[in-house]
Amino acid sequence: MSVTNATDENVTVQRRLELAESPLARLQRMIEIRLVEDRIQDLFAQGLIPGTTHTSQGQEAVAVALGAATRPTDIVCCTYRGHGVALSLGILPESVLGEVLGRQIGCMGGLGGSMHLSDPAIGLLPTFAIVGAGVPVAVGAALQFATLKNDGVAVSVFGDGSTNIGGFHEGLNLAAVWNLPAVFLCENNLYGEYSPIATTTAVTDIALRATSYGMVADTVDGQDVDAMYESIRNAVDRARGGGGPTLIEAKTYRYAGHSRSDKAPYRPDGELDAWMKRDPIDFYATKLAANGELDGRTLDEIRDEQRSFVDDAAAAAVASPSGSIAQMFAHVLAPSGH
Amino acid sequence: MSVTNATDENVTVQRRLELAESPLARLQRMIEIRLVEDRIQDLFAQGLIPGTTHTSQGQEAVAVALGAATRPTDIVCCTYRGHGVALSLGILPESVLGEVLGRQIGCMGGLGGSMHLSDPAIGLLPTFAIVGAGVPVAVGAALQFATLKNDGVAVSVFGDGSTNIGGFHEGLNLAAVWNLPAVFLCENNLYGEYSPIATTTAVTDIALRATSYGMVADTVDGQDVDAMYESIRNAVDRARGGGGPTLIEAKTYRYAGHSRSDKAPYRPDGELDAWMKRDPIDFYATKLAANGELDGRTLDEIRDEQRSFVDDAAAAAVASPSGSIAQMFAHVLAPSGH
Amino acid sequence: MRMRMNQAITRAIADEMEQDPRVVVFGEDVAVAEGPFKTSEGLLTTFGPDRVRDTPISETGFLGAAVGAAMTGLRPVTEIMFIEFLGVAFDQVVTEAALMHYLSAGRFNVPMVVRASAGSGLGFGCQHSQTLERWMLGTPGLKLAVASGARTAYGLTRAAIRDNNPVVLLEPRALYGEREDVEPGEASIIELGTSESLRDGTDVTVVALGQTVHVALAAEAAASWSGEVIDLRSLMPWDKEAIVASAKRTGRLVIVEENQFTGGWGTEIASFVSSAAFGDMKAPVVRVTAPDVPVPFGQELEKRFLPSPEYVVQQVDELLATNSAPAPWWKEFA
Amino acid sequence: MRMRMNQAITRAIADEMEQDPRVVVFGEDVAVAEGPFKTSEGLLTTFGPDRVRDTPISETGFLGAAVGAAMTGLRPVTEIMFIEFLGVAFDQVVTEAALMHYLSAGRFNVPMVVRASAGSGLGFGCQHSQTLERWMLGTPGLKLAVASGARTAYGLTRAAIRDNNPVVLLEPRALYGEREDVEPGEASIIELGTSESLRDGTDVTVVALGQTVHVALAAEAAASWSGEVIDLRSLMPWDKEAIVASAKRTGRLVIVEENQFTGGWGTEIASFVSSAAFGDMKAPVVRVTAPDVPVPFGQELEKRFLPSPEYVVQQVDELLATNSAPAPWWKEFA
Ligand SMILES: Cc1ncc(C[n+]2csc(CCOP(=O)(O)OP(=O)(O)O)c2C)c(N)n1
Ligand SMILES: Cc1ncc(C[n+]2csc(CCOP(=O)(O)OP(=O)(O)O)c2C)c(N)n1
Ligand SMILES: [Mg+2]
Ligand SMILES: [Mg+2]
């Protein structure tokens, strides 16, 4: 595959639809996400990326299952840890890498940065940098679907730590009271920034919190892309059918620290290794290989394809110019009137 | 009883301690609260009270049980619907009426008004006019008790509608994570302003929400002062003993509208009557009479005593001058330094 | 047509809802109860429960929902009962709604309105009586307007609903029951960012906003001087051209504000005009404001908080007499 | 003693904790991880888990807890990681903490500190790079100060902890790693409300705050003119006497701000001084600020956002040459 123009909607939508159709595409996308996240860390090391970034190695199955189980016409509100979700929903690697680098090829022209990825073509609202802020916003997107009577679904993706903030509580209650087509997808990776979940959260099984909203809950192995797909698909179908919102807790893990500077000294010895033994990519590759669904290729061949794809994307991103001064002023206010 | 100087701490503390000792005092205080609330409505009708006010007729048992089950050295954070709680904790009727009227005899000199009653002598923080704001503040008072290692307890009093706001969620989680000596007392009177609970709240049994915080919960008949006393007393003892926080749901009802102008048209026919049949004052008076605990007096005699007490208080309040211009500037900032 | 300000607001919302099915209304007790201040009378009956909704007491929840609904195709009109309540949901307006257009490189719009009652005069105490323009003023991506009565409320409300940006609209609570002539219709829509000159005058320019517009008009009517009284109407954007031009013409600018002296909205106007009209000013810009104290409870004291017409007259008299800034009434107390 | 600003803050907190057992610290990752910006290194080890606590991601929860703890006997020092996060808990600071002393007729104090990192320059994007003094400015019952480096951070932090009122203390994030000489001890405590003159000068008064203090100093050093450079240090209260006196002396006032032009903290200063020194000003007050846009991501653009020393020099040169207000660099774009 060669790098495609980030502005071509069909390409991003196409990338999204692939996931619904083909298990192999899901494996490829998980590998792509892993490679892009690793690449972002390299680019940091080279001092090419300003500020901070939050990578999602280890959580690829959740992101890819989300892309596979939803439609480009659905709406997703994700967090600053959103590179994987953005790629899964269809955004091209050069748009993600370009944005993280602050280049014009980035999905918002390089003026947002790592924490703010977006593309209306596949329903991704600008990812949220304020913890919990995206939860009620997703409820609003669900309200729009319900009000305009089309069968869209809004998905809010957030972490375990975010379930301690007011916006989470208000958002879930509102979605339940109005019986809206919303799915609340919690990536429980056991830490909020540097704090282990038990030090900040009265219940470590987030799914329990559905009780406060009389909401259906599901707890899933976040490292198993098929299990995640099943769970999200059920919740999305229920929502589309008028069955109301669902809270899904994905038990997962982030391999890297919270953000670039974090070496994660707070993790108990062996915890990371234990989780890596259940790596979502290896796990799924083995499964597909066993079922002969690798399309005749070896895992290495697939990895190499993805690597060259991501290499080309990174090259295009690095080659792209930085945002222009005119851009600073371009989108502060929308043109008035209807 | 004659009207006593509102600035005399001993009197307010004494009024508080009476409740712990004598069932008759509890009955008298419930009657006092009812009469003060009725009086406030009269004064409104006479156009003597600016703004708005939120009365608590029907919820007297919750307020009086709270005063009886806690100590003057404990801390209470209550809401704008706080006249009853203020009186129960020991504040004199003339201080409450005076504040509602905006007179200098008021517990904050007449510059706060109906929604802001306070007295450090009996541990009442200024009552909160912003829904939910008092919940985390009570958690902070509990944190102080835990940190300074004395055996105080902080109680947060709030309504059913307040359990849909973020501060409730954040406050309960924080108290649970830090295992603080706090009691969360929800007065579930079935309405938040003009909205029936089911239209705004995903679960109508508020006690269910304790699940999100792994917190002990108790559901109580809010019209039975003895049952309320039992429940609050258990929670307070658990907190003092280091057993952590409790969520209590008092099933109760407000006889009047939400605030002065509200005629409560949203209530189904007969609902009010049904609740009045279980009036907390009549209920308790009958019980005490049966046990011969009315001290040889009839209920009418007791009512008359309280009425003259409240009459004197009202007279004193109305006679008191309005706040002075100097007061406007007196307490904006505290003197600096330790 | 004579109508109260709350009726004019209701009518403005209804007129927009008629024309545009994407316009929806939600907030606490705005549907069945038709609004704590009766600013949505009949809307539920006319437009139904899908478009007119009561919310839980969850300002972050329903303002966040407005952001998401606006970005995906609705045009929500939300109500914050008292502007102070925005404090529990501030992030959704100033950090989310205001920045989503920018953060999508212009590909998402956020056409939402946050209506809020504001101001003193009704005895609600210090946490329910402020105007708080200062909370929003300066936020990139946000618009901010303030009604001064039924007519401007109608025109600004319709303009706010049609705007493709988040707009905060403040409604002086004390004016909900006041009647004015309003001609419902397109012609009465008021472009955000424009001010209105209500009196011609030569000695001084008097800029007011919301409730103080009536204070300024009463003062001008009673005074010996002749002032150009301008209703600013919008704060973001605000009508720099008109205010600077008038200040240059009269050589004097007096700003009448309901808020405390420090950090009030008038500092933005005074700061800008003082520089833009530097050479043309005969006297320093004067801000007639409340003192730096919380809004007191109690009728007499609360009345003292809001500048009175008499006080404005006295301040301007002194300004004209001395061409230097008069001391505020509270000097002795501060 | 040479120390980085984050070390000076840690030291100031530790010095107060030593002296006063009521001082406690809490916030997100301030205990075990010793602060996202290492502003609490060693505090947990030294003072233990009762006095130094990590909180959930619950700004309303832990700021509300600070209010309750402060009212009942503790002196909490809380940390808001990025000042924007105050948006989810704004009510607890401006409506609860600030008004509880007043609402208890002076019988409760609220001695709490809200420390927050602020400002641009590190590439965090538009929701993590503002200074936002405007959110707090004007709130009765609240104090507000801004550190400009290790020395002022030490002095202001200790003063804030000792103050009996709620104090918001902004710390320019870009300066945490910068070293200055600090003499720990009582003598280095800086009274809130006082400014500091860092350079004498005759042609113009240059008032700066936080990160722009260094911009102003660099400009003055490079310029042909002689300016009195003043670090304002506190915004609530602010040092009216010193600033007005200096402006009267030089006849010119330039305010260097990190925030957007509209509604920035400089409007308060410019508005007040323009009137108070009206007769003595040779030229209009000039505010050198960022444009009215969100803080952009991307190194070059973000650098353009914050006024540079060169830009300040150019603006003052033009002011001195013309005695009228120069146009800002972004005029062509706005
Ligand atoms: C309101 C708010 N408070 C604090 C932060 C700083 N912060 C950013 S990410 C984060 C941790 C979030 O943890 P979690 O929700 O578990 O998501 P994860 O990072 O683990 O994916 C924190 C505290 C923020 N961005 N917004
Ligand atoms: C943040 C906030 N939102 C809205 C209000 C307006 N308001 C005051 S009381 C109230 C209803 C509260 O209901 P509930 O918690 O059940 O208490 P109750 O009045 O029934 O005792 C509302 C919506 C407020 N004061 N604060
Ligand atoms: Mg996490
Ligand atoms: Mg209720």
PDB file of N, CA, C and O in Angstrom, chain A residues 189-233:
ATOM      1  N   ASN A 189      -7.132   0.150  32.172  1.00  0.00           N
ATOM      2  CA  ASN A 189      -5.730  -0.299  32.051  1.00  0.00           C
ATOM      3  C   ASN A 189      -5.016  -0.234  33.394  1.00  0.00           C
ATOM      4  O   ASN A 189      -3.793  -0.189  33.456  1.00  0.00           O
ATOM      5  N   LEU A 190      -5.818  -0.189  34.456  1.00  0.00           N
ATOM      6  CA  LEU A 190      -5.324  -0.322  35.838  1.00  0.00           C
ATOM      7  C   LEU A 190      -4.634   0.893  36.420  1.00  0.00           C
ATOM      8  O   LEU A 190      -4.293   0.921  37.607  1.00  0.00           O
ATOM      9  N   TYR A 191      -4.399   1.918  35.602  1.00  0.00           N
ATOM     10  CA  TYR A 191      -3.741   3.125  36.128  1.00  0.00           C
ATOM     11  C   TYR A 191      -4.402   4.382  35.587  1.00  0.00           C
ATOM     12  O   TYR A 191      -4.849   4.421  34.435  1.00  0.00           O
ATOM     13  N   GLY A 192      -4.458   5.381  36.427  1.00  0.00           N
ATOM     14  CA  GLY A 192      -4.791   6.720  35.993  1.00  0.00           C
ATOM     15  C   GLY A 192      -3.530   7.536  36.202  1.00  0.00           C
ATOM     16  O   GLY A 192      -3.099   7.743  37.326  1.00  0.00           O
ATOM     17  N   GLU A 193      -2.929   7.943  35.118  1.00  0.00           N
ATOM     18  CA  GLU A 193      -1.622   8.580  35.194  1.00  0.00           C
ATOM     19  C   GLU A 193      -0.676   7.654  35.987  1.00  0.00           C
ATOM     20  O   GLU A 193      -0.473   6.520  35.573  1.00  0.00           O
ATOM     21  N   TYR A 194      -0.157   8.094  37.126  1.00  0.00           N
ATOM     22  CA  TYR A 194       0.813   7.260  37.854  1.00  0.00           C
ATOM     23  C   TYR A 194       0.175   6.518  39.023  1.00  0.00           C
ATOM     24  O   TYR A 194       0.868   5.868  39.805  1.00  0.00           O
ATOM     25  N   SER A 195      -1.143   6.635  39.138  1.00  0.00           N
ATOM     26  CA  SER A 195      -1.810   6.060  40.306  1.00  0.00           C
ATOM     27  C   SER A 195      -2.512   4.746  39.975  1.00  0.00           C
ATOM     28  O   SER A 195      -3.358   4.701  39.077  1.00  0.00           O
ATOM     29  N   PRO A 196      -2.192   3.685  40.728  1.00  0.00           N
ATOM     30  CA  PRO A 196      -2.901   2.410  40.566  1.00  0.00           C
ATOM     31  C   PRO A 196      -4.386   2.613  40.899  1.00  0.00           C
ATOM     32  O   PRO A 196      -4.721   3.370  41.819  1.00  0.00           O
ATOM     33  N   ILE A 197      -5.226   1.949  40.156  1.00  0.00           N
ATOM     34  CA  ILE A 197      -6.659   2.174  40.263  1.00  0.00           C
ATOM     35  C   ILE A 197      -7.167   2.084  41.707  1.00  0.00           C
ATOM     36  O   ILE A 197      -7.987   2.898  42.133  1.00  0.00           O
ATOM     37  N   ALA A 198      -6.656   1.135  42.479  1.00  0.00           N
ATOM     38  CA  ALA A 198      -7.207   0.937  43.829  1.00  0.00           C
ATOM     39  C   ALA A 198      -6.942   2.132  44.742  1.00  0.00           C
ATOM     40  O   ALA A 198      -7.651   2.340  45.727  1.00  0.00           O
ATOM     41  N   THR A 199      -5.950   2.957  44.407  1.00  0.00           N
ATOM     42  CA  THR A 199      -5.657   4.107  45.272  1.00  0.00           C
ATOM     43  C   THR A 199      -6.594   5.287  44.994  1.00  0.00           C
ATOM     44  O   THR A 199      -6.609   6.253  45.750  1.00  0.00           O
ATOM     45  N   THR A 200      -7.337   5.209  43.909  1.00  0.00           N
ATOM     46  CA  THR A 200      -8.165   6.359  43.527  1.00  0.00           C
ATOM     47  C   THR A 200      -9.632   6.012  43.314  1.00  0.00           C
ATOM     48  O   THR A 200     -10.467   6.907  43.215  1.00  0.00           O
ATOM     49  N   THR A 201      -9.933   4.725  43.235  1.00  0.00           N
ATOM     50  CA  THR A 201     -11.247   4.307  42.777  1.00  0.00           C
ATOM     51  C   THR A 201     -11.825   3.289  43.758  1.00  0.00           C
ATOM     52  O   THR A 201     -11.205   2.259  44.015  1.00  0.00           O
ATOM     53  N   ALA A 202     -12.999   3.613  44.299  1.00  0.00           N
ATOM     54  CA  ALA A 202     -13.565   2.808  45.384  1.00  0.00           C
ATOM     55  C   ALA A 202     -13.910   1.392  44.930  1.00  0.00           C
ATOM     56  O   ALA A 202     -13.895   0.456  45.726  1.00  0.00           O
ATOM     57  N   VAL A 203     -14.247   1.235  43.661  1.00  0.00           N
ATOM     58  CA  VAL A 203     -14.463  -0.120  43.125  1.00  0.00           C
ATOM     59  C   VAL A 203     -13.538  -0.288  41.922  1.00  0.00           C
ATOM     60  O   VAL A 203     -13.486   0.572  41.046  1.00  0.00           O
ATOM     61  N   THR A 204     -12.811  -1.385  41.884  1.00  0.00           N
ATOM     62  CA  THR A 204     -11.831  -1.557  40.807  1.00  0.00           C
ATOM     63  C   THR A 204     -12.440  -2.259  39.600  1.00  0.00           C
ATOM     64  O   THR A 204     -11.821  -2.328  38.549  1.00  0.00           O
ATOM     65  N   ASP A 205     -13.633  -2.788  39.775  1.00  0.00           N
ATOM     66  CA  ASP A 205     -14.382  -3.294  38.619  1.00  0.00           C
ATOM     67  C   ASP A 205     -15.364  -2.210  38.194  1.00  0.00           C
ATOM     68  O   ASP A 205     -16.438  -2.046  38.795  1.00  0.00           O
ATOM     69  N   ILE A 206     -14.986  -1.497  37.168  1.00  0.00           N
ATOM     70  CA  ILE A 206     -15.762  -0.323  36.738  1.00  0.00           C
ATOM     71  C   ILE A 206     -17.196  -0.701  36.354  1.00  0.00           C
ATOM     72  O   ILE A 206     -18.127   0.078  36.544  1.00  0.00           O
ATOM     73  N   ALA A 207     -17.367  -1.909  35.844  1.00  0.00           N
ATOM     74  CA  ALA A 207     -18.702  -2.340  35.406  1.00  0.00           C
ATOM     75  C   ALA A 207     -19.723  -2.215  36.544  1.00  0.00           C
ATOM     76  O   ALA A 207     -20.913  -1.976  36.302  1.00  0.00           O
ATOM     77  N   LEU A 208     -19.260  -2.338  37.793  1.00  0.00           N
ATOM     78  CA  LEU A 208     -20.173  -2.220  38.938  1.00  0.00           C
ATOM     79  C   LEU A 208     -20.894  -0.879  38.936  1.00  0.00           C
ATOM     80  O   LEU A 208     -22.010  -0.760  39.443  1.00  0.00           O
ATOM     81  N   ARG A 209     -20.249   0.133  38.359  1.00  0.00           N
ATOM     82  CA  ARG A 209     -20.834   1.470  38.424  1.00  0.00           C
ATOM     83  C   ARG A 209     -22.083   1.620  37.558  1.00  0.00           C
ATOM     84  O   ARG A 209     -22.821   2.602  37.702  1.00  0.00           O
ATOM     85  N   ALA A 210     -22.350   0.629  36.709  1.00  0.00           N
ATOM     86  CA  ALA A 210     -23.569   0.670  35.905  1.00  0.00           C
ATOM     87  C   ALA A 210     -24.813   0.610  36.794  1.00  0.00           C
ATOM     88  O   ALA A 210     -25.887   1.097  36.430  1.00  0.00           O
ATOM     89  N   THR A 211     -24.652  -0.002  37.988  1.00  0.00           N
ATOM     90  CA  THR A 211     -25.771  -0.128  38.919  1.00  0.00           C
ATOM     91  C   THR A 211     -26.415   1.224  39.218  1.00  0.00           C
ATOM     92  O   THR A 211     -27.634   1.337  39.334  1.00  0.00           O
ATOM     93  N   SER A 212     -25.585   2.270  39.328  1.00  0.00           N
ATOM     94  CA  SER A 212     -26.105   3.598  39.667  1.00  0.00           C
ATOM     95  C   SER A 212     -27.022   4.158  38.594  1.00  0.00           C
ATOM     96  O   SER A 212     -27.706   5.150  38.827  1.00  0.00           O
ATOM     97  N   TYR A 213     -26.985   3.537  37.416  1.00  0.00           N
ATOM     98  CA  TYR A 213     -27.757   4.066  36.287  1.00  0.00           C
ATOM     99  C   TYR A 213     -28.714   3.021  35.737  1.00  0.00           C
ATOM    100  O   TYR A 213     -29.284   3.201  34.658  1.00  0.00           O
ATOM    101  N   GLY A 214     -28.884   1.941  36.465  1.00  0.00           N
ATOM    102  CA  GLY A 214     -29.728   0.849  35.992  1.00  0.00           C
ATOM    103  C   GLY A 214     -29.342   0.446  34.578  1.00  0.00           C
ATOM    104  O   GLY A 214     -30.196   0.126  33.749  1.00  0.00           O
ATOM    105  N   MET A 215     -28.052   0.456  34.305  1.00  0.00           N
ATOM    106  CA  MET A 215     -27.568   0.271  32.940  1.00  0.00           C
ATOM    107  C   MET A 215     -27.004  -1.134  32.752  1.00  0.00           C
ATOM    108  O   MET A 215     -26.441  -1.716  33.682  1.00  0.00           O
ATOM    109  N   VAL A 216     -27.183  -1.680  31.549  1.00  0.00           N
ATOM    110  CA  VAL A 216     -26.575  -2.963  31.223  1.00  0.00           C
ATOM    111  C   VAL A 216     -25.057  -2.790  31.235  1.00  0.00           C
ATOM    112  O   VAL A 216     -24.542  -1.778  30.763  1.00  0.00           O
ATOM    113  N   ALA A 217     -24.352  -3.749  31.798  1.00  0.00           N
ATOM    114  CA  ALA A 217     -22.891  -3.688  31.834  1.00  0.00           C
ATOM    115  C   ALA A 217     -22.297  -4.982  31.310  1.00  0.00           C
ATOM    116  O   ALA A 217     -22.926  -6.037  31.364  1.00  0.00           O
ATOM    117  N   ASP A 218     -21.088  -4.882  30.789  1.00  0.00           N
ATOM    118  CA  ASP A 218     -20.392  -6.073  30.303  1.00  0.00           C
ATOM    119  C   ASP A 218     -18.902  -5.908  30.604  1.00  0.00           C
ATOM    120  O   ASP A 218     -18.331  -4.839  30.394  1.00  0.00           O
ATOM    121  N   THR A 219     -18.308  -6.964  31.125  1.00  0.00           N
ATOM    122  CA  THR A 219     -16.872  -6.945  31.399  1.00  0.00           C
ATOM    123  C   THR A 219     -16.180  -7.873  30.414  1.00  0.00           C
ATOM    124  O   THR A 219     -16.595  -9.022  30.254  1.00  0.00           O
ATOM    125  N   VAL A 220     -15.158  -7.370  29.733  1.00  0.00           N
ATOM    126  CA  VAL A 220     -14.562  -8.115  28.627  1.00  0.00           C
ATOM    127  C   VAL A 220     -13.040  -8.167  28.730  1.00  0.00           C
ATOM    128  O   VAL A 220     -12.413  -7.248  29.260  1.00  0.00           O
ATOM    129  N   ASP A 221     -12.468  -9.241  28.179  1.00  0.00           N
ATOM    130  CA  ASP A 221     -11.019  -9.338  28.051  1.00  0.00           C
ATOM    131  C   ASP A 221     -10.572  -8.385  26.934  1.00  0.00           C
ATOM    132  O   ASP A 221     -10.786  -8.664  25.752  1.00  0.00           O
ATOM    133  N   GLY A 222      -9.970  -7.307  27.312  1.00  0.00           N
ATOM    134  CA  GLY A 222      -9.584  -6.282  26.357  1.00  0.00           C
ATOM    135  C   GLY A 222      -8.434  -6.675  25.449  1.00  0.00           C
ATOM    136  O   GLY A 222      -8.106  -5.936  24.510  1.00  0.00           O
ATOM    137  N   GLN A 223      -7.841  -7.826  25.693  1.00  0.00           N
ATOM    138  CA  GLN A 223      -6.714  -8.261  24.851  1.00  0.00           C
ATOM    139  C   GLN A 223      -7.180  -9.222  23.753  1.00  0.00           C
ATOM    140  O   GLN A 223      -6.390  -9.635  22.913  1.00  0.00           O
ATOM    141  N   ASP A 224      -8.471  -9.546  23.769  1.00  0.00           N
ATOM    142  CA  ASP A 224      -9.033 -10.480  22.796  1.00  0.00           C
ATOM    143  C   ASP A 224      -9.955  -9.701  21.855  1.00  0.00           C
ATOM    144  O   ASP A 224     -11.074  -9.348  22.203  1.00  0.00           O
ATOM    145  N   VAL A 225      -9.464  -9.443  20.650  1.00  0.00           N
ATOM    146  CA  VAL A 225     -10.197  -8.572  19.730  1.00  0.00           C
ATOM    147  C   VAL A 225     -11.559  -9.159  19.365  1.00  0.00           C
ATOM    148  O   VAL A 225     -12.540  -8.415  19.222  1.00  0.00           O
ATOM    149  N   ASP A 226     -11.666 -10.487  19.281  1.00  0.00           N
ATOM    150  CA  ASP A 226     -12.966 -11.096  18.966  1.00  0.00           C
ATOM    151  C   ASP A 226     -13.960 -10.896  20.120  1.00  0.00           C
ATOM    152  O   ASP A 226     -15.116 -10.536  19.902  1.00  0.00           O
ATOM    153  N   ALA A 227     -13.491 -11.085  21.332  1.00  0.00           N
ATOM    154  CA  ALA A 227     -14.368 -10.885  22.496  1.00  0.00           C
ATOM    155  C   ALA A 227     -14.812  -9.424  22.572  1.00  0.00           C
ATOM    156  O   ALA A 227     -15.989  -9.122  22.810  1.00  0.00           O
ATOM    157  N   MET A 228     -13.874  -8.529  22.324  1.00  0.00           N
ATOM    158  CA  MET A 228     -14.212  -7.100  22.340  1.00  0.00           C
ATOM    159  C   MET A 228     -15.235  -6.788  21.249  1.00  0.00           C
ATOM    160  O   MET A 228     -16.191  -6.052  21.466  1.00  0.00           O
ATOM    161  N   TYR A 229     -15.006  -7.381  20.067  1.00  0.00           N
ATOM    162  CA  TYR A 229     -15.936  -7.135  18.968  1.00  0.00           C
ATOM    163  C   TYR A 229     -17.341  -7.588  19.351  1.00  0.00           C
ATOM    164  O   TYR A 229     -18.320  -6.854  19.209  1.00  0.00           O
ATOM    165  N   GLU A 230     -17.438  -8.777  19.878  1.00  0.00           N
ATOM    166  CA  GLU A 230     -18.726  -9.326  20.319  1.00  0.00           C
ATOM    167  C   GLU A 230     -19.429  -8.360  21.260  1.00  0.00           C
ATOM    168  O   GLU A 230     -20.595  -7.995  21.087  1.00  0.00           O
ATOM    169  N   SER A 231     -18.715  -7.933  22.263  1.00  0.00           N
ATOM    170  CA  SER A 231     -19.298  -7.089  23.308  1.00  0.00           C
ATOM    171  C   SER A 231     -19.756  -5.743  22.746  1.00  0.00           C
ATOM    172  O   SER A 231     -20.894  -5.317  22.966  1.00  0.00           O
ATOM    173  N   ILE A 232     -18.877  -5.106  21.996  1.00  0.00           N
ATOM    174  CA  ILE A 232     -19.235  -3.792  21.443  1.00  0.00           C
ATOM    175  C   ILE A 232     -20.378  -3.940  20.456  1.00  0.00           C
ATOM    176  O   ILE A 232     -21.344  -3.183  20.450  1.00  0.00           O
ATOM    177  N   ARG A 233     -20.296  -5.008  19.645  1.00  0.00           N
ATOM    178  CA  ARG A 233     -21.328  -5.234  18.636  1.00  0.00           C
ATOM    179  C   ARG A 233     -22.704  -5.406  19.288  1.00  0.00           C
ATOM    180  O   ARG A 233     -23.697  -4.800  18.876  1.00  0.00           O
TER     181      ARG A 233
END
